[in-house]
Amino acid sequence: PESAQAETAVSLRVQASGAGTGTVHGNRIVCGEDCHETFSQGVSARLTAEADVGSVFERWDGAECSEGQESERCTLQLDDDAFVVALFAQAPPKTLKLTVGKAGDGAGSVSGGGIRCDDRCVRDVTRGASVRLVASAAAGSVFDRWGGGVSCREGQGATTCTVRPKADVVALAFFAQQAAATAGVTVEKRGDGD
């Protein structure tokens, strides 16, 4: 008589982790933080990660997914016990802080993008939206450059600065005092005297 071979069972443990939150489901698994299921050896498990509101899915750890580590879907072959971690992160804010100010020994102001600053001001801007700032020097001063960590599309030395913030950013307009014009005095010697 032929003897029946026993089917080998393997274990799949799934965990949701990271600074964000979410769930993992698929193949009899519905998992918030940590769950476990047993399968027949050699089967394919198909998992899907879903981020909660305010979170985003980042990647899978612990197993090679046929769709890639950063895809929300993960299909893996269960030849042995497996431990898979779905990493979630907090979703980036939709609005960012644009801080505008001035620096240097000159005087001036910055305007544009709903901003009018004679000293320092902060405005909420939409992530990735284009904001155009204009530096205007006061009488007796000249615009020097942009600084403070901002990168201007027109270049740091142009009076206009268009930015597309991807994170909170500081835009400082540097003003310098205008050099005073020196009047030339010419002295002529006439006559025979000293």
PDB file of C-alpha atoms in Angstrom:
ATOM      1  CA  PRO A   1       0.000   0.000   0.000  1.00  0.00           C
ATOM      2  CA  GLU A   2       1.096   3.516  -0.759  1.00  0.00           C
ATOM      3  CA  SER A   3       1.498   5.854   2.176  1.00  0.00           C
ATOM      4  CA  ALA A   4       0.057   9.335   1.970  1.00  0.00           C
ATOM      5  CA  GLN A   5       2.605  12.103   2.373  1.00  0.00           C
ATOM      6  CA  ALA A   6       1.728  14.664   5.020  1.00  0.00           C
ATOM      7  CA  GLU A   7       1.373  18.203   3.725  1.00  0.00           C
ATOM      8  CA  THR A   8       3.950  20.548   5.279  1.00  0.00           C
ATOM      9  CA  ALA A   9       2.586  23.694   6.875  1.00  0.00           C
ATOM     10  CA  VAL A  10       4.409  27.012   6.965  1.00  0.00           C
ATOM     11  CA  SER A  11       3.694  30.082   9.040  1.00  0.00           C
ATOM     12  CA  LEU A  12       3.176  33.637   7.768  1.00  0.00           C
ATOM     13  CA  ARG A  13       3.412  36.383  10.357  1.00  0.00           C
ATOM     14  CA  VAL A  14       2.494  39.927   9.282  1.00  0.00           C
ATOM     15  CA  GLN A  15       3.121  43.112  11.212  1.00  0.00           C
ATOM     16  CA  ALA A  16       2.240  46.765  10.544  1.00  0.00           C
ATOM     17  CA  SER A  17       4.918  49.110  11.859  1.00  0.00           C
ATOM     18  CA  GLY A  18       6.395  52.609  11.569  1.00  0.00           C
ATOM     19  CA  ALA A  19       5.387  56.157  12.497  1.00  0.00           C
ATOM     20  CA  GLY A  20       2.138  55.838  10.506  1.00  0.00           C
ATOM     21  CA  THR A  21      -0.712  53.330  10.752  1.00  0.00           C
ATOM     22  CA  GLY A  22      -2.506  50.997   8.373  1.00  0.00           C
ATOM     23  CA  THR A  23      -3.804  47.479   7.789  1.00  0.00           C
ATOM     24  CA  VAL A  24      -2.654  44.467   5.784  1.00  0.00           C
ATOM     25  CA  HIS A  25      -5.103  42.011   4.249  1.00  0.00           C
ATOM     26  CA  GLY A  26      -5.179  39.099   1.832  1.00  0.00           C
ATOM     27  CA  ASN A  27      -5.180  35.250   1.892  1.00  0.00           C
ATOM     28  CA  ARG A  28      -7.268  34.982   5.098  1.00  0.00           C
ATOM     29  CA  ILE A  29      -5.223  37.736   6.761  1.00  0.00           C
ATOM     30  CA  VAL A  30      -6.764  40.930   8.072  1.00  0.00           C
ATOM     31  CA  CYS A  31      -4.191  42.587  10.223  1.00  0.00           C
ATOM     32  CA  GLY A  32      -3.908  45.847  12.134  1.00  0.00           C
ATOM     33  CA  GLU A  33      -0.654  45.535  14.041  1.00  0.00           C
ATOM     34  CA  ASP A  34       0.340  41.868  14.228  1.00  0.00           C
ATOM     35  CA  CYS A  35      -1.225  38.654  12.973  1.00  0.00           C
ATOM     36  CA  HIS A  36      -0.355  35.081  12.062  1.00  0.00           C
ATOM     37  CA  GLU A  37      -1.721  32.486   9.645  1.00  0.00           C
ATOM     38  CA  THR A  38      -0.693  28.967   8.598  1.00  0.00           C
ATOM     39  CA  PHE A  39      -0.512  27.905   4.921  1.00  0.00           C
ATOM     40  CA  SER A  40       0.514  24.853   2.913  1.00  0.00           C
ATOM     41  CA  GLN A  41       4.157  24.981   1.909  1.00  0.00           C
ATOM     42  CA  GLY A  42       4.730  26.329  -1.613  1.00  0.00           C
ATOM     43  CA  VAL A  43       1.582  28.437  -1.925  1.00  0.00           C
ATOM     44  CA  SER A  44       1.685  32.086  -2.979  1.00  0.00           C
ATOM     45  CA  ALA A  45       0.389  34.652  -0.529  1.00  0.00           C
ATOM     46  CA  ARG A  46      -0.888  37.945  -1.880  1.00  0.00           C
ATOM     47  CA  LEU A  47      -0.956  40.815   0.620  1.00  0.00           C
ATOM     48  CA  THR A  48      -2.203  44.385   0.271  1.00  0.00           C
ATOM     49  CA  ALA A  49      -1.193  47.267   2.547  1.00  0.00           C
ATOM     50  CA  GLU A  50      -3.696  50.083   3.106  1.00  0.00           C
ATOM     51  CA  ALA A  51      -2.621  53.227   4.923  1.00  0.00           C
ATOM     52  CA  ASP A  52      -5.005  54.912   7.350  1.00  0.00           C
ATOM     53  CA  VAL A  53      -5.978  58.566   6.899  1.00  0.00           C
ATOM     54  CA  GLY A  54      -2.957  60.734   7.735  1.00  0.00           C
ATOM     55  CA  SER A  55      -0.498  57.943   6.882  1.00  0.00           C
ATOM     56  CA  VAL A  56       1.217  56.602   3.765  1.00  0.00           C
ATOM     57  CA  PHE A  57       2.578  53.152   2.943  1.00  0.00           C
ATOM     58  CA  GLU A  58       6.397  53.158   2.600  1.00  0.00           C
ATOM     59  CA  ARG A  59       7.643  49.614   1.889  1.00  0.00           C
ATOM     60  CA  TRP A  60       7.703  45.936   2.798  1.00  0.00           C
ATOM     61  CA  ASP A  61      10.491  44.454   4.940  1.00  0.00           C
ATOM     62  CA  GLY A  62      11.356  40.839   5.633  1.00  0.00           C
ATOM     63  CA  ALA A  63      10.294  39.265   2.330  1.00  0.00           C
ATOM     64  CA  GLU A  64      10.942  39.683  -1.376  1.00  0.00           C
ATOM     65  CA  CYS A  65       7.730  40.818  -3.047  1.00  0.00           C
ATOM     66  CA  SER A  66       7.344  40.035  -6.735  1.00  0.00           C
ATOM     67  CA  GLU A  67       5.849  43.540  -7.282  1.00  0.00           C
ATOM     68  CA  GLY A  68       8.785  45.259  -5.512  1.00  0.00           C
ATOM     69  CA  GLN A  69       9.301  46.404  -1.944  1.00  0.00           C
ATOM     70  CA  GLU A  70       7.564  49.782  -2.406  1.00  0.00           C
ATOM     71  CA  SER A  71       4.379  48.530  -4.067  1.00  0.00           C
ATOM     72  CA  GLU A  72       1.276  48.384  -1.867  1.00  0.00           C
ATOM     73  CA  ARG A  73       0.774  44.794  -3.093  1.00  0.00           C
ATOM     74  CA  CYS A  74       3.142  41.991  -2.134  1.00  0.00           C
ATOM     75  CA  THR A  75       3.031  38.498  -3.604  1.00  0.00           C
ATOM     76  CA  LEU A  76       5.452  36.066  -1.994  1.00  0.00           C
ATOM     77  CA  GLN A  77       6.137  32.352  -2.287  1.00  0.00           C
ATOM     78  CA  LEU A  78       5.769  30.549   1.054  1.00  0.00           C
ATOM     79  CA  ASP A  79       8.430  27.825   0.869  1.00  0.00           C
ATOM     80  CA  ASP A  80       9.418  28.442   4.508  1.00  0.00           C
ATOM     81  CA  ASP A  81       8.062  30.339   7.492  1.00  0.00           C
ATOM     82  CA  ALA A  82       7.975  34.070   6.740  1.00  0.00           C
ATOM     83  CA  PHE A  83       7.780  37.271   8.737  1.00  0.00           C
ATOM     84  CA  VAL A  84       6.667  40.327   6.732  1.00  0.00           C
ATOM     85  CA  VAL A  85       6.552  43.907   7.998  1.00  0.00           C
ATOM     86  CA  ALA A  86       4.481  46.606   6.285  1.00  0.00           C
ATOM     87  CA  LEU A  87       6.041  49.986   7.104  1.00  0.00           C
ATOM     88  CA  PHE A  88       3.769  53.027   7.271  1.00  0.00           C
ATOM     89  CA  ALA A  89       4.801  56.673   7.726  1.00  0.00           C
ATOM     90  CA  GLN A  90       2.935  59.804   8.651  1.00  0.00           C
ATOM     91  CA  ALA A  91       1.662  61.609   5.561  1.00  0.00           C
ATOM     92  CA  PRO A  92       3.526  64.840   4.849  1.00  0.00           C
ATOM     93  CA  PRO A  93       1.562  68.019   5.551  1.00  0.00           C
ATOM     94  CA  LYS A  94      -0.216  69.619   2.610  1.00  0.00           C
ATOM     95  CA  THR A  95       0.674  73.106   3.808  1.00  0.00           C
ATOM     96  CA  LEU A  96       4.132  74.340   4.687  1.00  0.00           C
ATOM     97  CA  LYS A  97       5.568  77.402   6.382  1.00  0.00           C
ATOM     98  CA  LEU A  98       7.295  80.020   4.235  1.00  0.00           C
ATOM     99  CA  THR A  99       9.213  82.407   6.477  1.00  0.00           C
ATOM    100  CA  VAL A 100      10.256  85.641   4.764  1.00  0.00           C
ATOM    101  CA  GLY A 101      12.612  88.198   6.230  1.00  0.00           C
ATOM    102  CA  LYS A 102      15.399  90.600   5.483  1.00  0.00           C
ATOM    103  CA  ALA A 103      19.025  90.774   6.505  1.00  0.00           C
ATOM    104  CA  GLY A 104      22.112  92.928   5.987  1.00  0.00           C
ATOM    105  CA  ASP A 105      22.889  96.546   6.836  1.00  0.00           C
ATOM    106  CA  GLY A 106      20.593  97.986   4.147  1.00  0.00           C
ATOM    107  CA  ALA A 107      16.831  98.502   4.133  1.00  0.00           C
ATOM    108  CA  GLY A 108      14.043  97.149   1.950  1.00  0.00           C
ATOM    109  CA  SER A 109      10.947  94.993   1.826  1.00  0.00           C
ATOM    110  CA  VAL A 110       9.719  91.713   0.316  1.00  0.00           C
ATOM    111  CA  SER A 111       6.344  91.227  -1.373  1.00  0.00           C
ATOM    112  CA  GLY A 112       4.546  88.691  -3.541  1.00  0.00           C
ATOM    113  CA  GLY A 113       2.597  85.494  -3.013  1.00  0.00           C
ATOM    114  CA  GLY A 114       0.222  87.276  -0.628  1.00  0.00           C
ATOM    115  CA  ILE A 115       3.158  88.524   1.455  1.00  0.00           C
ATOM    116  CA  ARG A 116       4.206  92.091   2.267  1.00  0.00           C
ATOM    117  CA  CYS A 117       7.093  92.084   4.734  1.00  0.00           C
ATOM    118  CA  ASP A 118       9.086  95.016   6.012  1.00  0.00           C
ATOM    119  CA  ASP A 119      10.785  92.862   8.638  1.00  0.00           C
ATOM    120  CA  ARG A 120       9.826  89.174   9.101  1.00  0.00           C
ATOM    121  CA  CYS A 121       6.620  87.257   8.415  1.00  0.00           C
ATOM    122  CA  VAL A 122       5.368  83.687   8.079  1.00  0.00           C
ATOM    123  CA  ARG A 123       2.793  82.407   5.608  1.00  0.00           C
ATOM    124  CA  ASP A 124       1.230  78.994   4.991  1.00  0.00           C
ATOM    125  CA  VAL A 125       1.799  77.807   1.407  1.00  0.00           C
ATOM    126  CA  THR A 126       0.675  74.692  -0.440  1.00  0.00           C
ATOM    127  CA  ARG A 127       3.390  72.047  -0.854  1.00  0.00           C
ATOM    128  CA  GLY A 128       4.912  72.325  -4.339  1.00  0.00           C
ATOM    129  CA  ALA A 129       2.970  75.467  -5.310  1.00  0.00           C
ATOM    130  CA  SER A 130       4.942  78.204  -7.051  1.00  0.00           C
ATOM    131  CA  VAL A 131       5.450  81.372  -4.954  1.00  0.00           C
ATOM    132  CA  ARG A 132       7.091  84.461  -6.500  1.00  0.00           C
ATOM    133  CA  LEU A 133       8.777  86.897  -4.113  1.00  0.00           C
ATOM    134  CA  VAL A 134      10.113  90.336  -5.056  1.00  0.00           C
ATOM    135  CA  ALA A 135      12.777  92.200  -3.075  1.00  0.00           C
ATOM    136  CA  SER A 136      12.568  96.016  -3.194  1.00  0.00           C
ATOM    137  CA  ALA A 137      15.466  98.063  -1.817  1.00  0.00           C
ATOM    138  CA  ALA A 138      14.705 101.299   0.050  1.00  0.00           C
ATOM    139  CA  ALA A 139      16.358 104.605  -0.866  1.00  0.00           C
ATOM    140  CA  GLY A 140      20.060 104.486  -0.010  1.00  0.00           C
ATOM    141  CA  SER A 141      20.133 100.663  -0.150  1.00  0.00           C
ATOM    142  CA  VAL A 142      20.635  98.000  -2.809  1.00  0.00           C
ATOM    143  CA  PHE A 143      19.453  94.404  -3.022  1.00  0.00           C
ATOM    144  CA  ASP A 144      22.373  91.980  -2.563  1.00  0.00           C
ATOM    145  CA  ARG A 145      21.095  88.364  -2.684  1.00  0.00           C
ATOM    146  CA  TRP A 146      18.639  85.753  -1.381  1.00  0.00           C
ATOM    147  CA  GLY A 147      19.681  83.461   1.454  1.00  0.00           C
ATOM    148  CA  GLY A 148      18.355  81.595   4.463  1.00  0.00           C
ATOM    149  CA  GLY A 149      18.134  78.236   2.726  1.00  0.00           C
ATOM    150  CA  VAL A 150      15.861  79.248  -0.155  1.00  0.00           C
ATOM    151  CA  SER A 151      16.781  78.202  -3.681  1.00  0.00           C
ATOM    152  CA  CYS A 152      15.470  80.664  -6.272  1.00  0.00           C
ATOM    153  CA  ARG A 153      14.652  79.553  -9.802  1.00  0.00           C
ATOM    154  CA  GLU A 154      16.011  82.873 -11.132  1.00  0.00           C
ATOM    155  CA  GLY A 155      19.249  82.592  -9.120  1.00  0.00           C
ATOM    156  CA  GLN A 156      20.218  83.970  -5.735  1.00  0.00           C
ATOM    157  CA  GLY A 157      21.237  87.407  -7.102  1.00  0.00           C
ATOM    158  CA  ALA A 158      17.987  88.288  -8.910  1.00  0.00           C
ATOM    159  CA  THR A 159      15.498  90.597  -7.177  1.00  0.00           C
ATOM    160  CA  THR A 160      12.702  88.098  -7.926  1.00  0.00           C
ATOM    161  CA  CYS A 161      12.746  84.657  -6.320  1.00  0.00           C
ATOM    162  CA  THR A 162      10.348  81.917  -7.426  1.00  0.00           C
ATOM    163  CA  VAL A 163      10.228  78.943  -5.063  1.00  0.00           C
ATOM    164  CA  ARG A 164       8.282  75.658  -4.997  1.00  0.00           C
ATOM    165  CA  PRO A 165       8.556  74.555  -1.360  1.00  0.00           C
ATOM    166  CA  LYS A 166       8.671  70.830  -0.594  1.00  0.00           C
ATOM    167  CA  ALA A 167       9.423  71.501   3.078  1.00  0.00           C
ATOM    168  CA  ASP A 168       9.275  74.487   5.433  1.00  0.00           C
ATOM    169  CA  VAL A 169      11.607  77.153   4.023  1.00  0.00           C
ATOM    170  CA  VAL A 170      13.165  80.482   5.034  1.00  0.00           C
ATOM    171  CA  ALA A 171      13.723  83.194   2.403  1.00  0.00           C
ATOM    172  CA  LEU A 172      15.935  86.077   3.518  1.00  0.00           C
ATOM    173  CA  ALA A 173      16.447  89.106   1.276  1.00  0.00           C
ATOM    174  CA  PHE A 174      19.863  90.625   1.952  1.00  0.00           C
ATOM    175  CA  PHE A 175      20.095  94.394   1.483  1.00  0.00           C
ATOM    176  CA  ALA A 176      23.267  96.491   1.647  1.00  0.00           C
ATOM    177  CA  GLN A 177      23.804 100.211   2.103  1.00  0.00           C
ATOM    178  CA  GLN A 178      24.452 101.951  -1.155  1.00  0.00           C
ATOM    179  CA  ALA A 179      27.997 103.252  -1.395  1.00  0.00           C
ATOM    180  CA  ALA A 180      28.050 107.042  -1.077  1.00  0.00           C
ATOM    181  CA  ALA A 181      29.223 108.828  -4.175  1.00  0.00           C
ATOM    182  CA  THR A 182      32.363 110.829  -3.493  1.00  0.00           C
ATOM    183  CA  ALA A 183      32.539 114.208  -5.147  1.00  0.00           C
ATOM    184  CA  GLY A 184      35.872 114.825  -6.836  1.00  0.00           C
ATOM    185  CA  VAL A 185      37.592 118.087  -5.984  1.00  0.00           C
ATOM    186  CA  THR A 186      40.131 119.423  -8.427  1.00  0.00           C
ATOM    187  CA  VAL A 187      42.629 122.030  -7.318  1.00  0.00           C
ATOM    188  CA  GLU A 188      44.407 124.116  -9.925  1.00  0.00           C
ATOM    189  CA  LYS A 189      47.462 126.155  -9.299  1.00  0.00           C
ATOM    190  CA  ARG A 190      47.563 129.547 -11.022  1.00  0.00           C
ATOM    191  CA  GLY A 191      50.100 132.191 -10.875  1.00  0.00           C
ATOM    192  CA  ASP A 192      53.676 132.324  -9.575  1.00  0.00           C
ATOM    193  CA  GLY A 193      52.954 132.045  -5.860  1.00  0.00           C
ATOM    194  CA  ASP A 194      53.263 129.002  -3.765  1.00  0.00           C
TER     195      ASP A 194
END
